[in-house]
Amino acid sequence: MTVKGRWGAAVAAPLLIVAIGVTPAHAAEYQRILNGTFDSGKSPWWSSATTPSYVNEGRLCADVPAGTVNLWDSMIGQNDIPVEAGQPYTLRFTATATRNVSVHAILQLPVAPHTTTLDKTAAITGTPTTFEFTGTSPSANLHAQLSFQQGGASEPFTLCLDDVSLTGGAVPPGGGRDFGSPVHVNQYAYEAAGPKEASIVDASTTPVRWRLLDGSGTAVRTGLTRVSGKDPASGDHVHIADFSSVHTSGSGYRIEVGDAVSRPFAIASNPYAALRDDALSYFYASRSGTPIEAQYAGAAYARPAGHLGVAPNKGDTQVPCLPGVCDYTLDVRGGWYDAGDQGKYVVNGALAAWQLMDAYERARAQDDTAAVRDGLLRIPENHNGTPDLLDESRWEMEFLLRMQVPDGQPLAGMAHHKVHDLAWTALPTQPDRDSQPRYLHAPSTAATLNLAAAGAQCARVWARYDKAFAQRCLTAAESAWRAALAHPDLFAPRSDSVGGGAYDDTDVRDEFSWAAAELYATTGDAHYLPHIDGQITTAGYSWRDTGALTDLTVVRLPRRFPPAMVAAARARVLKVADRLVRDESEQGYPNPNLPADGAYVWGSNSVTANDAEIIATAYDLTRRPAYRSAAVQALDYLLGRNALDQSFVSGYGERSSRNQHNRIWAHQLDPTLPSPPPGSLAGGPNSGLQDPVAQRNLAGCAPATCYIDDIFSYSTNEVAINWNSALAWLAGFAASR
């Protein structure tokens, strides 16, 4: 018998080799490998730097060099494979090589203590051969590594693999997950005078009794639940316990329903001032180009300055463009590291800076003197006569201004889209130890309009504190606006995603409207008015979709816009807020985010916070208590009253996220490093499952449960500046009176 196909011409049928015994009868056929047929390309497979690999005719092939010393000097592999202690696993693969070689197939932990499930040798020839090996895992871990090691070769050869399979274990992918207590609460604190509800997973179709226990375990209030029914995003059948009538401050409260008890929580008069301050302090800890000092950030978070051109850094002080983009260098030091990587992006950075400056403008309009005081935050600029909210936002604004193409150059006035490493750095990598070369990426219309919007706002808020800086911001904003009009279709490509995110955007009508609104609010120049046409929708806003910011700017500054424009914007904001409040109330968990397609997006927690900001703005416009309650209850969702019984804010709640994806704060990988600082918001549930850890461990998840607190799950557990700015804004609103 012969076979044809990806192995080329007709060949002898593959020989099945059983290397160690037979597969145990009880070994489940739970597949642990992703893309073992290579039909989806190479990802998530990797190879050593010495060993170029590529997909050829549906096989993963690697060019193995001669002259290496150790087996592990030349490898092909796949990481983040979940294994269970005491469970058998069976590895199968088909292989061929351009000469007769021995290759080691190893399943083990890639870091100490390197516990090994199997380590077997395969004799590979030019004839496609199928191998099968079995082994038992001595320990449980989500991050085992399968590698094919072939270093130490005396002559070079090409190895090709196909149909790689690893099966076994007792728990299927996506199974065996811990959803905590069925009684889900805000694990941090409820306002004494505010709404206080718990969500209880219970199959009963009639109300059940709940008890509120104080810190000593004494029942201080009892009641019957309200049956909410099936929650669409999680599939849970949910009841609601309302204990809003309890106003006594204290800690260690719990809700008890039958044998189930919630996580502990506090009741306090104003619990959210601390969260506001921690969420804002996140930005100092994320600063680039300056030492992070223990006296401000705490000893665990102190670190040297990164990316200042001090070896091994290539630095941000004299950064060239990618080849073919420009022939100059720019000093683009400063700013905030964007997310889990150490890139800096104009679109994300401008939005985050805008939210901090908008929090300042809101606080001034609402006479919230606590939020705009000098000395609010633990930063070097406190007590300098300027509100700390503005001091922190200025650190990013200075960077944004440096990203503008200088006069005399082609595309003068445009903004470079981003700056980051040539390739992805390893986790963890401290900023001062990053040896990657860094490059400016091509200017884009979206980045330019983001600079115009944030620059115009900067000019407005800084006019009373630093007129020279305000004028710099305005000059840059007006120059960016003119450049964007001249180049309205320079779009960042989706493919530019090696070493940093692409942040592609091919529809910038919304950015034109937002920038025009900010420029008109600052200058009163009527020529911006025809461009103000963005409108808020229930889709909210994000770094890519900024149309809603037009209406939010108009209603924030009603005296600066024509009355008819203000009335229309106000009506739209209230209509959208009403819809978001309804969406929140119709779910078992208080999330205003109810996507029409049922899918949660990357960074869904920022969608929740941004939606709550819209609701909070409606409260500012009307003073209707229902709006304030709905906005504050969105914080309940972020702090644990969700389908996962998980607080997504580090340091806030008994079961809070602590392993967010980040190269600086990586305690999960290196015990000498800290976890993310208190007040860091995890990205949250993401139906897309775009990383291998999520794909393996969350298979089949309901949208609201597609989250794992693991540092390698970048698609569900990353941190980002524009997510924390949303949390900071919302916590500031909740803390205000």
PDB file of C-alpha atoms in Angstrom, residues 188 270-281 378 652 678-679 731 735:
ATOM      1  CA  TYR A 188     -13.751  44.963  48.024  1.00  0.00           C
ATOM      2  CA  ASN A 270     -16.436  56.238  50.644  1.00  0.00           C
ATOM      3  CA  PRO A 271     -14.457  53.156  49.648  1.00  0.00           C
ATOM      4  CA  TYR A 272     -13.609  54.312  46.134  1.00  0.00           C
ATOM      5  CA  ALA A 273     -11.176  57.124  46.887  1.00  0.00           C
ATOM      6  CA  ALA A 274      -8.483  54.522  47.593  1.00  0.00           C
ATOM      7  CA  LEU A 275      -9.273  52.674  44.368  1.00  0.00           C
ATOM      8  CA  ARG A 276      -9.130  55.937  42.407  1.00  0.00           C
ATOM      9  CA  ASP A 277      -5.706  56.735  43.833  1.00  0.00           C
ATOM     10  CA  ASP A 278      -4.309  53.247  43.190  1.00  0.00           C
ATOM     11  CA  ALA A 279      -5.716  53.145  39.659  1.00  0.00           C
ATOM     12  CA  LEU A 280      -4.024  56.477  38.961  1.00  0.00           C
ATOM     13  CA  SER A 281      -0.767  55.400  40.622  1.00  0.00           C
ATOM     14  CA  ARG A 378       2.448  59.448  45.117  1.00  0.00           C
ATOM     15  CA  TYR A 652      -8.875  44.443  45.624  1.00  0.00           C
ATOM     16  CA  PRO A 678      -2.777  47.353  43.455  1.00  0.00           C
ATOM     17  CA  GLY A 679      -5.369  48.965  41.230  1.00  0.00           C
ATOM     18  CA  ALA A 731     -13.482  55.129  40.512  1.00  0.00           C
ATOM     19  CA  ALA A 735     -15.529  58.648  45.019  1.00  0.00           C
TER      20      ALA A 735
END
